[in-house]
Coordinates of C-alpha atoms in Angstrom, one line a residue:
Chain A
M1 CA -10.7 -17.7 -29.1
I2 CA -7.4 -19.5 -28.2
R3 CA -5.8 -18.0 -31.3
W4 CA -7.0 -14.5 -30.2
W5 CA -5.7 -15.1 -26.6
V6 CA -2.3 -16.2 -27.8
G7 CA -2.1 -13.4 -30.3
L8 CA -3.1 -10.8 -27.7
W9 CA -0.1 -11.6 -25.5
D10 CA 2.2 -11.9 -28.6
R11 CA 1.9 -8.2 -29.8
R12 CA 4.8 -5.9 -30.0
E13 CA 5.2 -2.1 -29.7
A14 CA 7.7 0.6 -28.9
P15 CA 9.1 0.4 -25.3
T16 CA 8.3 4.0 -24.4
S17 CA 5.4 3.4 -22.0
L18 CA 7.2 0.7 -20.1
A19 CA 10.3 2.9 -19.9
V20 CA 8.3 5.7 -18.3
V21 CA 6.7 3.3 -15.8
R22 CA 10.2 1.9 -15.0
I23 CA 11.7 5.3 -14.3
L24 CA 8.7 6.4 -12.1
V25 CA 8.4 3.2 -10.1
G26 CA 12.2 2.9 -9.6
A27 CA 12.6 6.6 -8.6
L28 CA 9.7 6.3 -6.1
I29 CA 11.2 3.2 -4.5
L30 CA 14.6 4.8 -4.4
V31 CA 13.3 8.0 -2.7
D32 CA 11.2 5.9 -0.2
L33 CA 14.3 3.8 0.8
L34 CA 16.6 6.9 1.1
E35 CA 14.0 8.5 3.4
L36 CA 14.3 5.5 5.7
A37 CA 18.1 5.9 5.7
R38 CA 17.8 9.6 6.4
L39 CA 15.6 9.0 9.4
D40 CA 17.9 6.2 10.8
L41 CA 15.1 3.7 10.5
V42 CA 16.9 0.9 8.8
V43 CA 18.0 -1.0 11.9
P44 CA 14.8 -0.5 13.8
L45 CA 12.7 -1.8 10.9
Y46 CA 14.8 -4.5 9.5
A47 CA 17.2 -5.8 12.1
P48 CA 16.1 -8.7 14.4
R49 CA 15.1 -7.7 18.0
P50 CA 18.4 -8.9 19.6
A51 CA 20.3 -6.6 17.2
G52 CA 18.3 -3.5 17.9
G53 CA 15.2 -4.0 15.6
M54 CA 11.5 -4.3 16.5
A55 CA 10.9 -7.6 14.8
G56 CA 11.1 -10.9 16.8
V57 CA 11.9 -12.5 13.5
L58 CA 13.9 -15.5 14.7
G59 CA 11.2 -17.1 16.8
R60 CA 8.8 -17.4 13.9
E61 CA 7.8 -20.6 12.2
L62 CA 8.9 -19.2 8.8
V63 CA 12.1 -17.2 9.2
P64 CA 12.9 -14.9 6.2
E65 CA 15.5 -16.4 3.9
L66 CA 17.7 -13.4 4.6
Y67 CA 18.1 -14.5 8.2
R68 CA 18.2 -18.2 7.4
W69 CA 21.1 -17.9 5.0
L70 CA 23.0 -15.0 6.6
P71 CA 23.7 -14.0 10.2
A72 CA 20.8 -12.3 11.9
T73 CA 22.6 -9.1 12.7
A74 CA 22.1 -5.4 12.1
Q75 CA 25.0 -5.6 9.6
T76 CA 23.0 -8.1 7.4
A77 CA 19.9 -5.8 7.6
T78 CA 22.0 -2.8 6.6
A79 CA 23.7 -4.6 3.8
A80 CA 20.5 -5.9 2.4
F81 CA 18.9 -2.5 2.6
W82 CA 21.8 -0.7 0.8
L83 CA 21.9 -3.4 -1.8
A84 CA 18.2 -2.6 -2.4
V85 CA 19.1 1.1 -2.7
V86 CA 21.8 0.3 -5.3
A87 CA 19.4 -2.0 -7.2
A88 CA 16.7 0.7 -7.2
A89 CA 19.2 3.3 -8.5
T90 CA 20.4 1.0 -11.3
F91 CA 16.9 -0.1 -12.2
T92 CA 15.8 3.6 -12.5
A93 CA 18.8 4.4 -14.6
G94 CA 18.2 1.3 -16.7
L95 CA 21.6 -0.2 -16.0
S96 CA 21.5 -4.1 -16.1
T97 CA 17.8 -3.4 -16.0
R98 CA 16.5 -6.9 -15.7
L99 CA 19.0 -8.1 -13.1
S100 CA 18.4 -4.9 -11.1
A101 CA 14.6 -5.5 -11.2
V102 CA 15.0 -9.1 -10.0
V103 CA 17.5 -8.2 -7.2
L104 CA 15.3 -5.3 -6.1
L105 CA 12.2 -7.4 -6.1
L106 CA 13.7 -10.2 -4.0
L107 CA 15.3 -7.9 -1.5
L108 CA 12.1 -5.8 -1.0
A109 CA 10.2 -9.1 -0.5
Q110 CA 12.7 -10.2 2.1
L111 CA 12.6 -6.8 3.9
S112 CA 8.8 -7.0 3.9
L113 CA 8.8 -10.3 5.7
I114 CA 10.9 -9.0 8.6
L115 CA 8.3 -6.6 10.1
P116 CA 5.0 -7.3 8.3
P117 CA 3.0 -4.3 9.7
A118 CA 5.6 -1.9 8.3
D119 CA 4.9 -3.3 4.8
R120 CA 1.8 -1.6 3.3
G121 CA -0.5 -2.6 0.5
I122 CA 1.2 0.0 -1.7
D123 CA 4.5 -1.8 -1.3
M124 CA 2.9 -5.0 -2.6
L125 CA 1.5 -3.0 -5.6
L126 CA 5.0 -1.7 -6.4
R127 CA 6.5 -5.3 -6.1
N128 CA 3.7 -6.5 -8.5
A129 CA 4.8 -3.8 -10.9
L130 CA 8.5 -4.7 -10.5
M131 CA 7.7 -8.4 -11.1
V132 CA 6.0 -7.5 -14.4
L133 CA 8.8 -5.0 -15.4
A134 CA 11.5 -7.7 -14.6
F135 CA 10.0 -9.8 -17.4
S136 CA 9.6 -6.9 -19.7
R137 CA 12.0 -5.0 -22.0
C138 CA 11.4 -1.8 -20.0
G139 CA 15.1 -1.1 -20.3
A140 CA 15.0 -0.9 -24.1
A141 CA 14.6 2.9 -24.0
G142 CA 15.4 5.8 -21.7
S143 CA 18.2 3.7 -20.1
V144 CA 21.9 3.2 -19.8
D145 CA 21.4 -0.2 -21.3
A146 CA 19.9 1.4 -24.5
R147 CA 22.7 3.9 -24.7
L148 CA 25.3 1.2 -24.4
R149 CA 23.7 -1.2 -26.9
A150 CA 22.4 1.3 -29.5
G151 CA 24.4 4.4 -28.9
R152 CA 21.2 6.3 -28.2
W153 CA 19.2 6.9 -25.1
S154 CA 16.0 6.1 -27.1
G155 CA 17.3 2.6 -28.0
D156 CA 17.5 0.8 -31.3
G157 CA 13.8 1.4 -32.2
Q158 CA 12.9 -2.2 -32.3
P159 CA 9.5 -3.1 -30.9
V160 CA 9.2 -5.0 -27.6
P161 CA 6.5 -7.3 -26.3
S162 CA 3.3 -5.4 -25.3
W163 CA 2.0 -7.9 -22.7
P164 CA 3.8 -6.4 -19.7
R165 CA 2.1 -3.1 -20.4
Y166 CA -1.2 -4.8 -20.7
L167 CA -0.7 -6.6 -17.4
L168 CA 0.1 -3.3 -15.7
V169 CA -3.1 -1.9 -17.1
V170 CA -5.0 -4.9 -15.8
Q171 CA -3.3 -4.4 -12.4
L172 CA -4.7 -0.8 -12.2
A173 CA -8.2 -2.0 -13.1
V174 CA -8.0 -4.8 -10.5
L175 CA -6.7 -2.4 -7.8
Y176 CA -9.6 0.0 -8.1
T177 CA -12.3 -2.6 -8.7
S178 CA -11.3 -4.8 -5.8
A179 CA -10.9 -1.8 -3.5
G180 CA -14.5 -0.8 -4.5
M181 CA -15.8 -4.3 -3.9
Q182 CA -14.3 -4.3 -0.4
K183 CA -16.0 -1.1 0.6
V184 CA -19.0 -2.6 2.2
A185 CA -18.7 -0.7 5.5
S186 CA -21.6 1.5 6.4
A187 CA -19.3 4.5 6.2
W188 CA -19.0 4.0 2.4
L189 CA -22.7 3.4 1.8
P190 CA -25.8 5.6 2.0
P191 CA -27.1 7.2 4.1
D192 CA -23.8 7.5 6.0
W193 CA -21.2 8.2 3.3
S194 CA -19.0 9.4 6.1
A195 CA -15.8 7.4 5.1
L196 CA -13.7 10.4 3.9
W197 CA -14.8 12.5 6.8
V198 CA -13.8 9.7 9.2
A199 CA -10.4 9.4 7.5
L200 CA -9.9 13.2 7.7
R201 CA -10.6 12.9 11.5
D202 CA -8.1 10.1 12.0
P203 CA -5.2 11.5 14.0
H204 CA -2.7 9.2 12.3
F205 CA -3.8 10.1 8.8
Q206 CA -5.1 13.7 9.0
R207 CA -2.6 16.5 8.0
G208 CA -3.7 18.6 10.9
A209 CA -6.4 19.0 13.5
W210 CA -8.8 20.8 11.1
P211 CA -12.0 21.7 12.9
W212 CA -13.5 23.1 9.6
V213 CA -13.7 19.6 8.2
D214 CA -17.0 19.3 10.1
E215 CA -18.3 22.3 8.2
L216 CA -17.6 20.4 4.9
F217 CA -19.3 17.2 6.0
V218 CA -21.7 17.3 3.1
L219 CA -18.9 17.8 0.6
T220 CA -17.0 14.9 2.1
Q221 CA -20.1 12.8 1.8
A222 CA -20.3 13.7 -1.9
A223 CA -16.6 12.9 -2.3
T224 CA -17.1 9.5 -0.6
A225 CA -19.9 8.6 -3.0
I226 CA -17.9 9.7 -6.0
T227 CA -14.9 7.7 -4.8
W228 CA -17.0 4.5 -4.2
L229 CA -18.6 4.8 -7.6
W230 CA -15.3 5.6 -9.4
E231 CA -13.6 2.6 -7.9
W232 CA -16.5 0.3 -8.9
L233 CA -16.0 1.7 -12.4
G234 CA -12.5 0.3 -12.5
P235 CA -13.4 -2.1 -15.4
V236 CA -13.8 1.0 -17.6
I237 CA -10.1 0.8 -18.1
L238 CA -10.3 -2.7 -19.6
L239 CA -13.4 -1.8 -21.5
A240 CA -11.7 1.1 -23.2
F241 CA -8.8 -1.1 -24.3
W242 CA -11.2 -3.8 -25.6
Y243 CA -13.3 -1.2 -27.5
R244 CA -10.1 0.3 -29.0
D245 CA -9.1 -3.2 -30.1
T246 CA -12.4 -4.0 -31.7
P247 CA -13.4 -0.7 -33.4
G248 CA -15.4 -2.4 -36.2
R249 CA -18.0 -4.0 -33.9
P250 CA -21.4 -2.4 -33.2
G251 CA -22.8 -1.1 -29.9
R252 CA -23.7 2.3 -28.4
L253 CA -21.3 2.0 -25.5
R254 CA -18.4 1.3 -28.0
A255 CA -19.5 4.2 -30.0
A256 CA -19.5 6.4 -26.9
F257 CA -16.0 5.3 -26.1
R258 CA -14.9 6.1 -29.7
R259 CA -16.5 9.5 -29.6
Y260 CA -15.4 10.7 -26.1
P261 CA -12.1 10.3 -24.4
L262 CA -13.7 8.3 -21.5
L263 CA -10.5 6.5 -20.5
A264 CA -8.6 9.8 -20.3
L265 CA -11.6 11.2 -18.3
Y266 CA -11.5 8.2 -15.9
L267 CA -7.8 8.5 -15.3
G268 CA -8.0 12.3 -15.0
V269 CA -10.5 11.9 -12.2
G270 CA -8.2 9.3 -10.7
A271 CA -5.2 11.6 -10.8
L272 CA -7.3 14.4 -9.2
F273 CA -8.6 11.9 -6.5
H274 CA -5.0 10.8 -5.6
L275 CA -3.6 14.3 -5.5
G276 CA -6.6 15.5 -3.5
T277 CA -6.2 12.8 -0.9
H278 CA -2.5 13.6 -0.8
L279 CA -3.3 17.2 0.1
G280 CA -5.9 16.1 2.8
L281 CA -4.3 13.0 4.2
R282 CA -0.9 11.7 5.1
L283 CA -0.8 8.6 2.9
G284 CA 3.0 8.4 2.3
I285 CA 3.9 7.3 -1.2
F286 CA 0.5 5.8 -1.9
P287 CA -0.9 8.4 -4.3
F288 CA 2.4 8.7 -6.3
A289 CA 2.9 4.9 -6.4
V290 CA -0.5 4.4 -8.0
L291 CA 0.0 7.3 -10.4
S292 CA 3.4 5.9 -11.4
L293 CA 1.4 3.0 -13.1
Y294 CA -0.8 5.4 -15.1
P295 CA 1.7 5.9 -18.0
A296 CA 1.1 2.2 -18.8
A297 CA -2.4 3.1 -19.9
V298 CA -1.0 5.6 -22.5
H299 CA 0.0 4.1 -25.8
P300 CA 3.8 4.3 -26.7
E301 CA 2.9 6.2 -29.8
T302 CA 1.3 8.9 -27.7
W303 CA 4.4 9.1 -25.5
G304 CA 6.6 9.2 -28.6
A305 CA 4.6 12.1 -30.0
L306 CA 4.8 14.0 -26.7
F307 CA 8.6 13.5 -26.4
R308 CA 9.1 14.6 -30.0
R309 CA 7.1 17.7 -29.3
L310 CA 9.1 18.4 -26.1
R311 CA 12.3 18.2 -28.2
G312 CA 10.9 20.4 -30.9
V313 CA 11.1 17.6 -33.5
P314 CA 8.3 17.9 -36.1
S315 CA 6.1 14.8 -36.2
Chain B
M1 CA -0.2 0.8 -33.4
S2 CA 0.8 -2.5 -31.7
S3 CA 1.6 -5.2 -34.2
S4 CA -1.1 -7.9 -33.8
P5 CA -0.1 -11.2 -35.3
E6 CA -3.3 -13.1 -34.3
G7 CA -4.9 -15.0 -37.1
A8 CA -1.7 -15.5 -39.1
G9 CA -0.2 -19.0 -39.6
P10 CA 0.1 -21.9 -37.1
L11 CA 0.5 -21.3 -33.4
R12 CA 4.1 -21.3 -32.2
P13 CA 5.0 -23.1 -29.0
W14 CA 6.5 -20.2 -27.1
P15 CA 3.6 -17.7 -27.5
V16 CA 1.2 -20.5 -26.6
L17 CA 3.2 -21.3 -23.4
R18 CA 3.4 -17.6 -22.5
A19 CA -0.3 -17.1 -23.1
L20 CA -1.0 -20.1 -20.8
L21 CA 1.3 -18.7 -18.1
I22 CA -0.3 -15.3 -18.2
A23 CA -3.7 -17.0 -17.9
L24 CA -2.5 -18.7 -14.8
V25 CA -1.1 -15.5 -13.3
L26 CA -4.4 -13.7 -14.0
L27 CA -6.3 -16.6 -12.4
V28 CA -4.2 -16.6 -9.3
H29 CA -4.0 -12.8 -8.9
G30 CA -7.6 -12.3 -10.0
T31 CA -9.0 -14.7 -7.4
K32 CA -6.7 -13.1 -4.8
A33 CA -8.2 -9.7 -5.5
L34 CA -11.7 -11.0 -4.8
P35 CA -13.3 -9.6 -1.6
W36 CA -12.9 -12.8 0.4
P37 CA -14.8 -12.5 3.7
D38 CA -11.6 -13.1 5.8
V39 CA -13.1 -12.5 9.2
R40 CA -11.5 -13.9 12.4
E41 CA -12.6 -13.6 16.0
R42 CA -10.0 -10.9 16.7
D43 CA -11.3 -8.8 13.8
L44 CA -14.7 -8.6 15.5
S45 CA -13.2 -7.2 18.7
Y46 CA -12.9 -3.8 17.1
G47 CA -15.5 -1.1 18.0
V48 CA -16.1 -0.5 14.3
A49 CA -16.8 -4.2 13.7
Q50 CA -19.3 -4.2 16.6
D51 CA -21.0 -1.2 15.1
E52 CA -21.2 -2.9 11.7
L53 CA -22.7 -6.1 13.2
E54 CA -25.4 -4.0 14.9
R55 CA -26.2 -2.1 11.8
W56 CA -26.3 -5.1 9.5
A57 CA -28.4 -7.1 12.0
G58 CA -30.9 -4.2 11.8
V59 CA -30.8 -4.2 8.0
L60 CA -31.3 -7.9 7.8
G61 CA -34.1 -7.8 10.3
G62 CA -35.8 -5.1 8.2
V63 CA -35.9 -7.4 5.2
G64 CA -37.3 -10.4 7.1
I65 CA -34.1 -12.1 8.2
P66 CA -34.2 -11.8 12.0
L67 CA -30.7 -12.2 13.4
S68 CA -29.2 -10.8 16.6
A69 CA -25.7 -9.2 16.3
A70 CA -24.3 -12.2 18.2
Q71 CA -25.9 -14.7 15.7
L72 CA -24.7 -12.6 12.8
S73 CA -21.2 -12.6 14.3
E74 CA -21.3 -16.5 14.4
R75 CA -22.5 -16.7 10.8
V76 CA -19.7 -14.3 9.7
L77 CA -17.1 -16.3 11.5
D78 CA -18.3 -19.5 9.8
L79 CA -18.1 -17.7 6.5
G80 CA -14.6 -16.5 7.4
R81 CA -13.5 -20.1 8.2
A82 CA -14.9 -21.4 4.9
S83 CA -13.3 -18.5 3.0
A84 CA -9.9 -19.3 4.6
A85 CA -10.2 -23.0 3.6
A86 CA -11.1 -22.2 0.0
Q87 CA -8.2 -19.8 -0.3
R88 CA -5.8 -22.4 1.2
A89 CA -7.0 -24.8 -1.5
L90 CA -6.9 -22.3 -4.3
H91 CA -3.7 -20.4 -3.6
G92 CA -1.7 -22.9 -1.5
P93 CA 0.4 -24.2 -4.3
F94 CA 1.4 -20.7 -5.3
R95 CA 2.1 -19.4 -1.8
P96 CA 5.9 -20.1 -1.8
L97 CA 6.3 -18.1 -5.0
L98 CA 4.1 -15.3 -3.8
R99 CA 6.0 -15.1 -0.5
L100 CA 9.4 -15.1 -2.2
T101 CA 8.4 -12.3 -4.5
G102 CA 6.2 -10.4 -2.0
T103 CA 3.5 -10.2 -4.5
G104 CA -0.3 -10.5 -4.1
Q105 CA -3.5 -8.5 -4.2
A106 CA -4.3 -7.4 -0.7
W107 CA -5.6 -3.9 -0.3
G108 CA -8.8 -2.2 0.8
L109 CA -7.9 1.5 0.4
F110 CA -9.6 2.6 3.7
A111 CA -12.2 -0.3 3.3
Y112 CA -13.1 0.2 7.0
P113 CA -12.5 3.8 8.1
D114 CA -12.3 3.7 11.9
P115 CA -14.5 6.1 13.8
Y116 CA -12.7 4.8 16.9
A117 CA -9.2 5.8 15.9
G118 CA -6.0 5.8 18.0
R119 CA -4.0 8.8 18.8
L120 CA -0.3 8.2 19.6
V121 CA 1.0 10.3 22.5
V122 CA 4.6 10.1 23.7
S123 CA 5.7 11.8 27.0
S124 CA 9.0 11.8 28.9
R125 CA 10.3 13.0 32.2
Q126 CA 13.7 14.0 33.4
V127 CA 15.5 13.5 36.7
Q128 CA 15.3 16.7 38.9
D129 CA 18.1 18.3 41.0
D130 CA 16.8 16.4 44.1
G131 CA 17.2 13.1 42.2
Q132 CA 13.5 12.5 41.8
P133 CA 11.7 12.1 38.5
G134 CA 10.2 15.4 37.3
P135 CA 6.7 16.0 35.7
W136 CA 5.7 14.3 32.5
Q137 CA 6.3 16.4 29.4
E138 CA 4.5 15.7 26.2
R139 CA 7.0 15.0 23.3
Y140 CA 4.6 14.0 20.6
R141 CA 0.9 14.1 19.9
A142 CA -0.7 13.0 16.7
P143 CA -1.1 14.6 14.3
G144 CA 2.2 16.4 13.9
Q145 CA 2.7 18.0 17.3
G146 CA 6.1 17.6 19.0
D147 CA 9.8 17.6 18.5
P148 CA 10.4 17.7 14.7
W149 CA 12.9 14.8 14.8
L150 CA 10.4 12.6 16.6
V151 CA 7.5 13.7 14.5
A152 CA 9.4 12.8 11.3
R153 CA 10.2 9.3 12.6
L154 CA 6.8 8.5 14.2
E155 CA 4.9 9.7 11.1
N156 CA 7.0 7.8 8.6
R157 CA 4.4 5.5 6.9
R158 CA 6.3 2.3 7.8
I159 CA 6.6 3.2 11.5
R160 CA 3.0 4.3 11.6
G161 CA 2.0 0.8 10.3
V162 CA 3.6 -0.7 13.4
Y163 CA 1.4 1.1 15.9
D164 CA -1.6 2.5 13.9
D165 CA -3.8 -0.6 13.9
N166 CA -3.7 -1.0 17.7
G167 CA -5.9 2.0 18.6
D168 CA -9.2 0.3 18.7
R169 CA -8.0 -3.2 19.9
P170 CA -8.8 -4.4 23.4
K171 CA -5.1 -5.5 23.5
P172 CA -2.3 -4.2 21.3
G173 CA -0.6 -6.5 18.8
G174 CA 2.7 -8.2 19.3
F175 CA 4.8 -5.4 17.8
Y176 CA 3.5 -2.7 20.1
D177 CA 5.9 -3.4 23.0
P178 CA 9.0 -3.5 20.9
F179 CA 7.8 -0.3 19.3
C180 CA 7.5 1.4 22.7
D181 CA 11.0 0.1 23.5
W182 CA 12.3 1.7 20.4
V183 CA 10.6 5.1 21.1
A184 CA 12.1 5.1 24.6
V185 CA 15.6 4.3 23.2
E186 CA 15.4 7.0 20.6
I187 CA 14.5 9.7 23.2
M188 CA 16.9 8.4 25.9
A189 CA 19.8 8.1 23.5
R190 CA 19.5 11.7 22.5
E191 CA 18.7 13.1 26.0
P192 CA 20.7 11.6 28.8
A193 CA 18.6 13.4 31.4
V194 CA 15.4 11.6 30.5
V195 CA 14.8 8.7 32.9
E196 CA 11.3 7.5 31.8
V197 CA 9.3 7.5 28.6
E198 CA 5.6 6.9 28.3
V199 CA 3.9 5.8 25.1
R200 CA 0.2 5.4 24.7
L201 CA -2.6 5.2 22.1
D202 CA -5.5 7.3 23.2
L203 CA -8.9 6.1 22.0
V204 CA -10.5 8.8 19.9
T205 CA -14.3 8.6 19.3
N206 CA -15.4 10.5 16.2
R207 CA -19.1 11.3 16.1
V208 CA -20.3 12.5 12.7
P209 CA -21.8 16.0 12.5
G210 CA -25.4 15.8 13.5
D211 CA -25.0 12.9 15.9
R212 CA -26.7 14.2 19.0
R213 CA -24.9 11.9 21.5
P214 CA -22.5 13.8 23.8
A215 CA -18.9 14.1 22.6
V216 CA -16.6 11.5 24.0
P217 CA -13.2 12.7 25.3
D218 CA -10.0 10.9 24.3
K219 CA -9.5 7.8 26.6
R220 CA -6.0 6.8 27.7
R221 CA -5.2 3.4 26.4
H222 CA -2.3 0.9 25.9
V223 CA -0.1 2.9 28.3
R224 CA 3.5 1.7 28.4
T225 CA 6.3 3.3 30.4
R226 CA 9.9 2.5 30.0
S227 CA 12.7 3.4 32.4
R228 CA 16.4 3.5 31.5
Q229 CA 16.9 0.2 33.3
E230 CA 14.2 -1.5 31.2
V231 CA 15.7 -0.5 27.9
A232 CA 19.4 -0.7 29.0
R233 CA 20.2 -3.4 26.5
P234 CA 18.9 -1.8 23.3
L235 CA 20.1 1.5 24.5
G236 CA 23.6 0.0 24.9
L237 CA 23.4 -1.5 21.4
R238 CA 22.5 1.8 19.9
A239 CA 25.3 3.6 21.7
A240 CA 27.7 0.9 20.6
A241 CA 26.6 1.3 17.0
G242 CA 27.4 5.0 17.3
E243 CA 23.9 6.0 16.3
A244 CA 23.2 8.3 19.2
A245 CA 23.5 11.3 17.0
P246 CA 22.1 14.6 18.3

C-alpha cells in the first residue's frame, strides 16, 4: 500500500495537459484583472479607506502583509495590482513560469485579504490551481521557457511529474462533491427543487427580468435535480482514474467504465451545465474558471494527438 | 501512458517525502471541504434561515423528534460552536500558510439560494435653478438598468460581492457604508450638478409559481443618502488622483 502510494505520486508523463491548464488559468486571471483596471476599480477595491478604498484594513487585528511592510497608500495598492498583472501575463506566456506563479499567487492572496467580500470562492479555486501549478513543470511546454531551453515551443520532450495533474483532478472532484454535500437547503431537495428558479429570480444574478422563467418552473426543477445529482456524482472523476489504472481487476462497474466513456460523459454534462448557467446567470468568471481545470482530466497523450492532428502531422 | 515505477526497487527518500507531503495536503484540504455546520447567530437572522428552521422542525416532528424552530435553532448553534472548535484544532496549525497563499476549500455554489434577495437601487438628485435639490432620479436598478458606466461597475463580480449579501440581513455588514460612499463619489465626481445620492437594497420576496399567498412588493431597505459634504474627503482624494474622468 505504501509502495503504491509513493509510486502513484512519482509517475511521469508529457507536460501537455499541465501546459494547457496553465495557459487557460493564467489567461483567465489576466483578463479578470485587466477588467478591474478598465473599470477603475483598483483603488476602490484594494486601497485602504483613508486612501480612497472601501476596506478599513488598517484597524483589523490581522493587517495584510502588504500594508504591514509597505505604506498603506493607493500607490501601494496600484503597484501590487500591476505587478500581479505582469505576473499573470508572464505565467500565461510561460516566462520564468515558476517564479511568475509564486509571485502571482502571493499577490492575489494579499489582494484577497484587503476586501474579503470582493474575493469569491472561485478566486480561491484559481489560487489552489496556481499553488499546484507553481510546484509543477507546467512551463515545460507551450511556453517561452521551453522555447529558450529547447529551441522549440513544445519543449525538450522529457516527461515531467504527473502528480500536479492528479491533484488538479482531485480538486475538481472535491469541488463538485463538497458543493453537492452542502446543498441541504429545501430549495435543492424534493419536493421544492426550486433552487435554480430562485437563482434565476435573484436581481443580482439574473441576466434580465425574465417573466417567462415562471413558465419554465418545471424545467428549472428538473435542472435543479440534475445539478444536485451531478454534483453528488463528483467521485465519478476519481473512480474513472482508478479504474483506468487498474484495468485487470474484476467488477461490473469497472467493466462499464471500460466500455463506455463515462468520464467524458460526466465532464461533458459539466461543460454544458457551466455554459448553461453562464447564459442564464451573471456568474462572472466562475464557469470559465472551473472549465479551465477540465484539461487536467485529459491525458497528455490525448492532447498530443489532438495538437498533431491540428497541425496536420500524421500520428 | 504515464510511467509507473511503483513496485520496482527500494523506496527512495525524496519520493517518500513527497508522497507524505501530498497525503498531508489532501488531509488538510479534504477535511476543509467537508460540509462543516458553521452556523453562527447572525446566519440565523436571514429570512431563508428562518424558513429552513421552520421546515426542518416540521420534518423532524414528522419522524417523531418534536422540536420547535427555536429549540432547533439552539441545537444548530451548539453544533456550530462544536464545529468551529473542531476546525480550530484540526486546521489551526496550517492557518498561517493557508492565509499567506489564499488557498482553502470554501464554496457552496448557491448552497442556499435566497428567496428573499436584495435589489440594489441607486438614485441621485441635482440642484435646481432655485438652489433647491430637485427630484430623485433612478440611476441604477438591478438587474442591468441604468447608466452603462454605472451598470458595468456595480455589476462587476467583485463589487457585487461587497453589497450582495446584505439584502436579507436585518442590518447590512461593515462594508456597506463604505460601498455607499464609493457609489456617491463615483456619481458626484462625474456630475458636478449632483448634490445627493441614495443607495438602497430593496428586499425582494420571490414566491415559487403555485404559491397562493399574495405577491409581496419590493420593500425599501438599508437606505443610505450621501450629500457632497458627507463625501467631501474621498471626493477630494479622487479629484486629486485625477480619476474624475468623464
